PDB file of C-alpha atoms in Angstrom:
ATOM      1  CA  UNK A 947     103.301  92.625  91.880  1.00  0.00           C
ATOM      2  CA  UNK A 948     100.028  92.434  93.980  1.00  0.00           C
ATOM      3  CA  UNK A 949      97.156  94.339  93.630  1.00  0.00           C
ATOM      4  CA  UNK A 950      96.580  94.728  97.376  1.00  0.00           C
ATOM      5  CA  UNK A 951      99.670  94.895  99.468  1.00  0.00           C
ATOM      6  CA  UNK A 952     100.002  94.528 103.180  1.00  0.00           C
ATOM      7  CA  UNK A 953     102.692  95.968 105.052  1.00  0.00           C
ATOM      8  CA  UNK A 954     104.377  93.891 107.309  1.00  0.00           C
ATOM      9  CA  UNK A 955     103.550  90.261 106.666  1.00  0.00           C
ATOM     10  CA  UNK A 956     104.375  88.905 110.211  1.00  0.00           C
ATOM     11  CA  UNK A 957     104.584  90.767 113.361  1.00  0.00           C
ATOM     12  CA  UNK A 958     104.941  89.612 117.079  1.00  0.00           C
ATOM     13  CA  UNK A 959     104.531  92.958 119.367  1.00  0.00           C
ATOM     14  CA  UNK A 960     103.990  92.804 123.106  1.00  0.00           C
ATOM     15  CA  UNK A 961     101.021  93.610 124.993  1.00  0.00           C
ATOM     16  CA  UNK A 962     100.076  97.478 125.007  1.00  0.00           C
ATOM     17  CA  UNK A 963     102.016  98.403 122.185  1.00  0.00           C
ATOM     18  CA  UNK A 964     100.675 100.382 118.997  1.00  0.00           C
ATOM     19  CA  UNK A 965     100.305  98.793 116.052  1.00  0.00           C
ATOM     20  CA  UNK A 966      99.606  99.892 112.521  1.00  0.00           C
ATOM     21  CA  UNK A 967      99.313  97.897 109.791  1.00  0.00           C
ATOM     22  CA  UNK A 968      99.545  99.334 106.104  1.00  0.00           C
ATOM     23  CA  UNK A 969      97.193  98.202 103.309  1.00  0.00           C
ATOM     24  CA  UNK A 970      97.557  99.880  99.797  1.00  0.00           C
ATOM     25  CA  UNK A 971      95.825  98.851  96.214  1.00  0.00           C
ATOM     26  CA  UNK A 972      96.752  99.689  92.371  1.00  0.00           C
ATOM     27  CA  UNK A 973      93.543  98.559  91.261  1.00  0.00           C
ATOM     28  CA  UNK A 974      91.732 101.945  91.620  1.00  0.00           C
ATOM     29  CA  UNK A 975      89.004 100.916  93.627  1.00  0.00           C
ATOM     30  CA  UNK A 976      87.052 103.244  95.871  1.00  0.00           C
ATOM     31  CA  UNK A 977      86.003 100.673  98.922  1.00  0.00           C
ATOM     32  CA  UNK A 978      88.590  99.300 101.456  1.00  0.00           C
ATOM     33  CA  UNK A 979      87.702  96.795 103.812  1.00  0.00           C
ATOM     34  CA  UNK A 980      89.498  95.255 106.969  1.00  0.00           C
ATOM     35  CA  UNK A 981      89.445  91.518 107.915  1.00  0.00           C
ATOM     36  CA  UNK A 982      90.279  89.323 110.735  1.00  0.00           C
ATOM     37  CA  UNK A 983      90.493  85.400 110.223  1.00  0.00           C
ATOM     38  CA  UNK A 984      90.139  83.420 113.406  1.00  0.00           C
ATOM     39  CA  UNK A 985      90.531  79.431 113.502  1.00  0.00           C
ATOM     40  CA  UNK A 986      86.547  78.285 113.173  1.00  0.00           C
ATOM     41  CA  UNK A 987      85.780  81.541 112.753  1.00  0.00           C
ATOM     42  CA  UNK A 988      85.616  82.541 109.211  1.00  0.00           C
ATOM     43  CA  UNK A 989      86.233  86.111 108.062  1.00  0.00           C
ATOM     44  CA  UNK A 990      84.641  89.104 110.026  1.00  0.00           C
ATOM     45  CA  UNK A 991      84.731  92.566 109.479  1.00  0.00           C
ATOM     46  CA  UNK A 992      86.200  94.944 111.108  1.00  0.00           C
ATOM     47  CA  UNK A 993      86.275  98.070 109.171  1.00  0.00           C
ATOM     48  CA  UNK A 994      85.548  99.701 105.857  1.00  0.00           C
ATOM     49  CA  UNK A 995      85.891 103.128 103.865  1.00  0.00           C
ATOM     50  CA  UNK A 996      84.015 104.046 100.585  1.00  0.00           C
ATOM     51  CA  UNK A 997      86.383 106.952  99.692  1.00  0.00           C
ATOM     52  CA  UNK A 998      88.818 109.046 101.815  1.00  0.00           C
ATOM     53  CA  UNK A 999      85.915 111.088 103.889  1.00  0.00           C
ATOM     54  CA  UNK A1000      84.340 107.662 104.738  1.00  0.00           C
ATOM     55  CA  UNK A1001      84.659 105.247 107.729  1.00  0.00           C
ATOM     56  CA  UNK A1002      82.610 102.960 108.968  1.00  0.00           C
ATOM     57  CA  UNK A1003      82.862 100.126 111.814  1.00  0.00           C
ATOM     58  CA  UNK A1004      82.261  96.335 110.736  1.00  0.00           C
ATOM     59  CA  UNK A1005      80.976  93.652 112.691  1.00  0.00           C
ATOM     60  CA  UNK A1006      83.889  93.609 115.349  1.00  0.00           C
ATOM     61  CA  UNK A1007      85.805  97.172 115.312  1.00  0.00           C
ATOM     62  CA  UNK A1008      86.236  97.545 119.288  1.00  0.00           C
ATOM     63  CA  UNK A1009      89.702  98.026 120.125  1.00  0.00           C
ATOM     64  CA  UNK A1010      90.928  98.940 116.831  1.00  0.00           C
ATOM     65  CA  UNK A1011      90.798 102.360 114.875  1.00  0.00           C
ATOM     66  CA  UNK A1012      91.691 103.378 110.609  1.00  0.00           C
ATOM     67  CA  UNK A1013      92.491 105.841 109.065  1.00  0.00           C
ATOM     68  CA  UNK A1014      92.199 106.396 104.786  1.00  0.00           C
ATOM     69  CA  UNK A1015      95.024 108.374 104.049  1.00  0.00           C
ATOM     70  CA  UNK A1016      94.232 108.301  99.722  1.00  0.00           C
ATOM     71  CA  UNK A1017      92.162 106.405  97.824  1.00  0.00           C
ATOM     72  CA  UNK A1018      94.939 103.829  97.605  1.00  0.00           C
ATOM     73  CA  UNK A1019      96.108 103.005 100.938  1.00  0.00           C
ATOM     74  CA  UNK A1020      93.574 102.303 104.237  1.00  0.00           C
ATOM     75  CA  UNK A1021      95.789 101.539 107.770  1.00  0.00           C
ATOM     76  CA  UNK A1022      94.284  99.938 110.724  1.00  0.00           C
ATOM     77  CA  UNK A1023      95.449 100.581 114.086  1.00  0.00           C
ATOM     78  CA  UNK A1024      95.619  98.287 117.310  1.00  0.00           C
ATOM     79  CA  UNK A1025      96.258 101.503 119.879  1.00  0.00           C
ATOM     80  CA  UNK A1026      97.001  98.859 123.050  1.00  0.00           C
ATOM     81  CA  UNK A1027      97.594  95.450 121.705  1.00  0.00           C
ATOM     82  CA  UNK A1028      96.158  92.472 123.661  1.00  0.00           C
ATOM     83  CA  UNK A1029      96.760  88.860 123.273  1.00  0.00           C
ATOM     84  CA  UNK A1030      93.262  88.057 121.698  1.00  0.00           C
ATOM     85  CA  UNK A1031      93.851  90.467 118.748  1.00  0.00           C
ATOM     86  CA  UNK A1032      96.736  87.480 117.914  1.00  0.00           C
ATOM     87  CA  UNK A1033      95.077  86.404 114.535  1.00  0.00           C
ATOM     88  CA  UNK A1034      95.728  87.230 110.752  1.00  0.00           C
ATOM     89  CA  UNK A1035      94.221  90.597 109.548  1.00  0.00           C
ATOM     90  CA  UNK A1036      93.136  90.425 105.560  1.00  0.00           C
ATOM     91  CA  UNK A1037      92.732  94.180 103.987  1.00  0.00           C
ATOM     92  CA  UNK A1038      90.536  94.104 100.331  1.00  0.00           C
ATOM     93  CA  UNK A1039      89.609  96.156  97.942  1.00  0.00           C
ATOM     94  CA  UNK A1040      86.087  95.790  96.191  1.00  0.00           C
ATOM     95  CA  UNK A1041      84.933  98.374  93.110  1.00  0.00           C
ATOM     96  CA  UNK A1042      81.624 100.371  93.552  1.00  0.00           C
ATOM     97  CA  UNK A1043      78.522  98.002  94.129  1.00  0.00           C
ATOM     98  CA  UNK A1044      80.608  95.265  93.313  1.00  0.00           C
ATOM     99  CA  UNK A1045      79.877  92.296  96.110  1.00  0.00           C
ATOM    100  CA  UNK A1046      83.442  90.678  95.183  1.00  0.00           C
ATOM    101  CA  UNK A1047      86.312  91.177  97.431  1.00  0.00           C
ATOM    102  CA  UNK A1048      89.960  91.532  96.239  1.00  0.00           C
ATOM    103  CA  UNK A1049      92.292  90.479  99.132  1.00  0.00           C
ATOM    104  CA  UNK A1050      95.804  91.293  99.952  1.00  0.00           C
ATOM    105  CA  UNK A1051      98.029  88.490 101.249  1.00  0.00           C
ATOM    106  CA  UNK A1052      97.831  88.719 105.050  1.00  0.00           C
ATOM    107  CA  UNK A1053      99.605  89.798 107.717  1.00  0.00           C
ATOM    108  CA  UNK A1054      99.997  87.819 111.057  1.00  0.00           C
ATOM    109  CA  UNK A1055      99.995  89.455 113.904  1.00  0.00           C
ATOM    110  CA  UNK A1056     101.014  87.633 117.213  1.00  0.00           C
ATOM    111  CA  UNK A1057     100.252  89.708 120.596  1.00  0.00           C
ATOM    112  CA  UNK A1058     102.444  88.467 123.634  1.00  0.00           C
TER     113      UNK A1058
ATOM    114  CA  UNK B 393      72.210  89.856 110.939  1.00  0.00           C
ATOM    115  CA  UNK B 394      72.928  86.458 108.338  1.00  0.00           C
ATOM    116  CA  UNK B 395      74.133  83.721 109.818  1.00  0.00           C
ATOM    117  CA  UNK B 396      76.209  80.863 107.442  1.00  0.00           C
ATOM    118  CA  UNK B 397      77.151  77.683 108.485  1.00  0.00           C
ATOM    119  CA  UNK B 398      80.039  75.747 106.583  1.00  0.00           C
ATOM    120  CA  UNK B 399      79.988  72.112 106.974  1.00  0.00           C
ATOM    121  CA  UNK B 400      82.741  70.017 106.895  1.00  0.00           C
ATOM    122  CA  UNK B 401      85.539  71.556 108.716  1.00  0.00           C
ATOM    123  CA  UNK B 402      87.816  69.899 106.861  1.00  0.00           C
ATOM    124  CA  UNK B 403      87.791  67.363 104.119  1.00  0.00           C
ATOM    125  CA  UNK B 404      90.195  64.841 102.963  1.00  0.00           C
ATOM    126  CA  UNK B 405      89.694  63.125  99.311  1.00  0.00           C
ATOM    127  CA  UNK B 406      91.686  60.895  96.992  1.00  0.00           C
ATOM    128  CA  UNK B 407      92.930  62.510  93.552  1.00  0.00           C
ATOM    129  CA  UNK B 408      90.819  62.456  91.063  1.00  0.00           C
ATOM    130  CA  UNK B 409      87.809  61.871  93.467  1.00  0.00           C
ATOM    131  CA  UNK B 410      84.497  64.542  94.410  1.00  0.00           C
ATOM    132  CA  UNK B 411      84.395  66.944  96.681  1.00  0.00           C
ATOM    133  CA  UNK B 412      81.272  68.782  97.852  1.00  0.00           C
ATOM    134  CA  UNK B 413      81.330  71.561 100.618  1.00  0.00           C
ATOM    135  CA  UNK B 414      77.722  72.661 102.132  1.00  0.00           C
ATOM    136  CA  UNK B 415      76.817  76.099 103.289  1.00  0.00           C
ATOM    137  CA  UNK B 416      73.427  77.365 104.634  1.00  0.00           C
ATOM    138  CA  UNK B 417      72.080  80.808 105.401  1.00  0.00           C
ATOM    139  CA  UNK B 418      69.296  82.038 107.627  1.00  0.00           C
ATOM    140  CA  UNK B 419      68.350  85.652 105.784  1.00  0.00           C
ATOM    141  CA  UNK B 420      65.906  84.685 103.177  1.00  0.00           C
ATOM    142  CA  UNK B 421      67.185  87.920 101.521  1.00  0.00           C
ATOM    143  CA  UNK B 422      70.111  86.776 100.643  1.00  0.00           C
ATOM    144  CA  UNK B 423      70.629  86.645  96.911  1.00  0.00           C
ATOM    145  CA  UNK B 424      74.042  86.487  96.152  1.00  0.00           C
ATOM    146  CA  UNK B 425      76.676  83.250  96.983  1.00  0.00           C
ATOM    147  CA  UNK B 426      80.331  83.305  96.514  1.00  0.00           C
ATOM    148  CA  UNK B 427      82.900  80.994  97.028  1.00  0.00           C
ATOM    149  CA  UNK B 428      86.408  81.914  98.068  1.00  0.00           C
ATOM    150  CA  UNK B 429      89.812  79.898  97.919  1.00  0.00           C
ATOM    151  CA  UNK B 430      92.573  80.246 100.110  1.00  0.00           C
ATOM    152  CA  UNK B 431      96.057  78.951  99.236  1.00  0.00           C
ATOM    153  CA  UNK B 432      98.258  78.634 101.897  1.00  0.00           C
ATOM    154  CA  UNK B 433     100.081  81.532 102.476  1.00  0.00           C
ATOM    155  CA  UNK B 434      97.741  84.134 100.211  1.00  0.00           C
ATOM    156  CA  UNK B 435      94.427  86.017 101.131  1.00  0.00           C
ATOM    157  CA  UNK B 436      91.076  84.320  99.587  1.00  0.00           C
ATOM    158  CA  UNK B 437      90.504  84.489  95.855  1.00  0.00           C
ATOM    159  CA  UNK B 438      86.780  84.053  94.636  1.00  0.00           C
ATOM    160  CA  UNK B 439      86.654  81.110  92.465  1.00  0.00           C
ATOM    161  CA  UNK B 440      82.989  81.182  91.507  1.00  0.00           C
ATOM    162  CA  UNK B 441      79.497  82.729  92.705  1.00  0.00           C
ATOM    163  CA  UNK B 442      76.060  82.367  92.099  1.00  0.00           C
ATOM    164  CA  UNK B 443      72.855  84.339  92.216  1.00  0.00           C
ATOM    165  CA  UNK B 444      69.484  83.940  93.387  1.00  0.00           C
ATOM    166  CA  UNK B 445      67.927  83.686  90.178  1.00  0.00           C
ATOM    167  CA  UNK B 446      70.233  80.659  89.159  1.00  0.00           C
ATOM    168  CA  UNK B 447      70.222  77.049  90.538  1.00  0.00           C
ATOM    169  CA  UNK B 448      73.570  75.735  89.328  1.00  0.00           C
ATOM    170  CA  UNK B 449      76.809  77.471  87.840  1.00  0.00           C
ATOM    171  CA  UNK B 450      79.682  75.453  85.873  1.00  0.00           C
ATOM    172  CA  UNK B 451      83.308  76.716  85.597  1.00  0.00           C
ATOM    173  CA  UNK B 452      85.052  73.702  84.387  1.00  0.00           C
ATOM    174  CA  UNK B 453      85.698  71.790  86.971  1.00  0.00           C
ATOM    175  CA  UNK B 454      84.107  73.733  90.127  1.00  0.00           C
ATOM    176  CA  UNK B 455      80.328  74.196  90.483  1.00  0.00           C
ATOM    177  CA  UNK B 456      77.733  75.945  92.457  1.00  0.00           C
ATOM    178  CA  UNK B 457      73.995  74.657  93.345  1.00  0.00           C
ATOM    179  CA  UNK B 458      71.437  76.581  95.176  1.00  0.00           C
ATOM    180  CA  UNK B 459      68.531  75.617  96.788  1.00  0.00           C
ATOM    181  CA  UNK B 460      66.471  78.455  97.775  1.00  0.00           C
ATOM    182  CA  UNK B 461      63.863  77.225  99.708  1.00  0.00           C
ATOM    183  CA  UNK B 462      66.117  75.107 101.934  1.00  0.00           C
ATOM    184  CA  UNK B 463      68.424  77.807 102.183  1.00  0.00           C
ATOM    185  CA  UNK B 464      71.443  76.313 101.307  1.00  0.00           C
ATOM    186  CA  UNK B 465      74.646  76.059  98.789  1.00  0.00           C
ATOM    187  CA  UNK B 466      77.156  73.900  98.283  1.00  0.00           C
ATOM    188  CA  UNK B 467      80.536  73.478  96.093  1.00  0.00           C
ATOM    189  CA  UNK B 468      81.055  70.377  93.712  1.00  0.00           C
ATOM    190  CA  UNK B 469      85.040  69.876  92.737  1.00  0.00           C
ATOM    191  CA  UNK B 470      85.014  66.707  90.553  1.00  0.00           C
ATOM    192  CA  UNK B 471      87.846  65.188  89.573  1.00  0.00           C
ATOM    193  CA  UNK B 472      90.293  66.737  92.467  1.00  0.00           C
ATOM    194  CA  UNK B 473      94.149  67.403  91.420  1.00  0.00           C
ATOM    195  CA  UNK B 474      96.595  68.297  94.759  1.00  0.00           C
ATOM    196  CA  UNK B 475      96.452  72.340  93.830  1.00  0.00           C
ATOM    197  CA  UNK B 476      92.734  71.883  94.991  1.00  0.00           C
ATOM    198  CA  UNK B 477      93.957  71.414  98.375  1.00  0.00           C
ATOM    199  CA  UNK B 478      93.164  74.718 100.500  1.00  0.00           C
ATOM    200  CA  UNK B 479      91.095  76.582 102.456  1.00  0.00           C
ATOM    201  CA  UNK B 480      87.667  77.056 101.337  1.00  0.00           C
ATOM    202  CA  UNK B 481      84.494  79.659 102.319  1.00  0.00           C
ATOM    203  CA  UNK B 482      81.344  80.304 101.382  1.00  0.00           C
ATOM    204  CA  UNK B 483      79.582  83.393 102.341  1.00  0.00           C
ATOM    205  CA  UNK B 484      76.371  85.495 101.493  1.00  0.00           C
ATOM    206  CA  UNK B 485      74.921  88.720 101.038  1.00  0.00           C
ATOM    207  CA  UNK B 486      71.923  90.472 100.561  1.00  0.00           C
ATOM    208  CA  UNK B 487      73.102  94.034  99.220  1.00  0.00           C
ATOM    209  CA  UNK B 488      75.897  94.894  97.339  1.00  0.00           C
ATOM    210  CA  UNK B 489      78.995  95.912  98.344  1.00  0.00           C
ATOM    211  CA  UNK B 490      82.061  93.561  99.885  1.00  0.00           C
ATOM    212  CA  UNK B 491      80.975  94.744 103.592  1.00  0.00           C
ATOM    213  CA  UNK B 492      77.907  92.614 103.088  1.00  0.00           C
ATOM    214  CA  UNK B 493      79.350  89.445 102.755  1.00  0.00           C
ATOM    215  CA  UNK B 494      79.001  87.310 105.576  1.00  0.00           C
ATOM    216  CA  UNK B 495      81.499  84.702 105.003  1.00  0.00           C
ATOM    217  CA  UNK B 496      81.326  80.388 106.545  1.00  0.00           C
ATOM    218  CA  UNK B 497      83.862  79.218 108.820  1.00  0.00           C
ATOM    219  CA  UNK B 498      86.096  77.815 106.441  1.00  0.00           C
ATOM    220  CA  UNK B 499      86.275  73.996 104.643  1.00  0.00           C
ATOM    221  CA  UNK B 500      90.163  72.634 104.554  1.00  0.00           C
ATOM    222  CA  UNK B 501      90.423  70.575 101.970  1.00  0.00           C
ATOM    223  CA  UNK B 502      92.916  67.901 101.065  1.00  0.00           C
ATOM    224  CA  UNK B 503      93.617  66.349  97.961  1.00  0.00           C
ATOM    225  CA  UNK B 504      95.714  63.011  98.434  1.00  0.00           C
ATOM    226  CA  UNK B 505      98.004  62.245  95.748  1.00  0.00           C
TER     227      UNK B 505
END
């Protein structure tokens, strides 16, 4: 089983809909991250959390929100999806002060 | 903030040849430079990294070199194999924590059998 699991793997949604992307991990890491990947733009940080009570904005947080329900779970919400949020979304974890990120398999989101 | 540029965006090589991917960074305080490999349908995975107190690091067919003065670092893959085909990302960081990683735009490497 994967250490970092994302659901769903693929999703097509309509403009204006609210959508939630889920991430769970079995690595026991305190830190969790949400990234967005677009062709030609690489990986950009949306939000990150260092523990259950900690939420921080990343480079491109507008239009997104997150919740950290437990150490192992970190959810990303698009409150009102728009077409330019069509992208590949990755959840990642990290341990303590370690800089390495452990990525999930990604969620391909299409907003039509 | 940090700006990481990566070249080329696509690279095709014959099996057995070498592949080189180059990255430049803007913040002279950056001191950690990882390389991630993303295979089709999977998330990026760390394959090698280097810190600023080291000029070169090797791991079997993979090596990374760092030139702090010029602020650039490179990934070298020798004796390429079809399974090396993937997208490769470089990144730079000056503080611990994955939230401080700034990624390049990626290089799609294709190894032709």
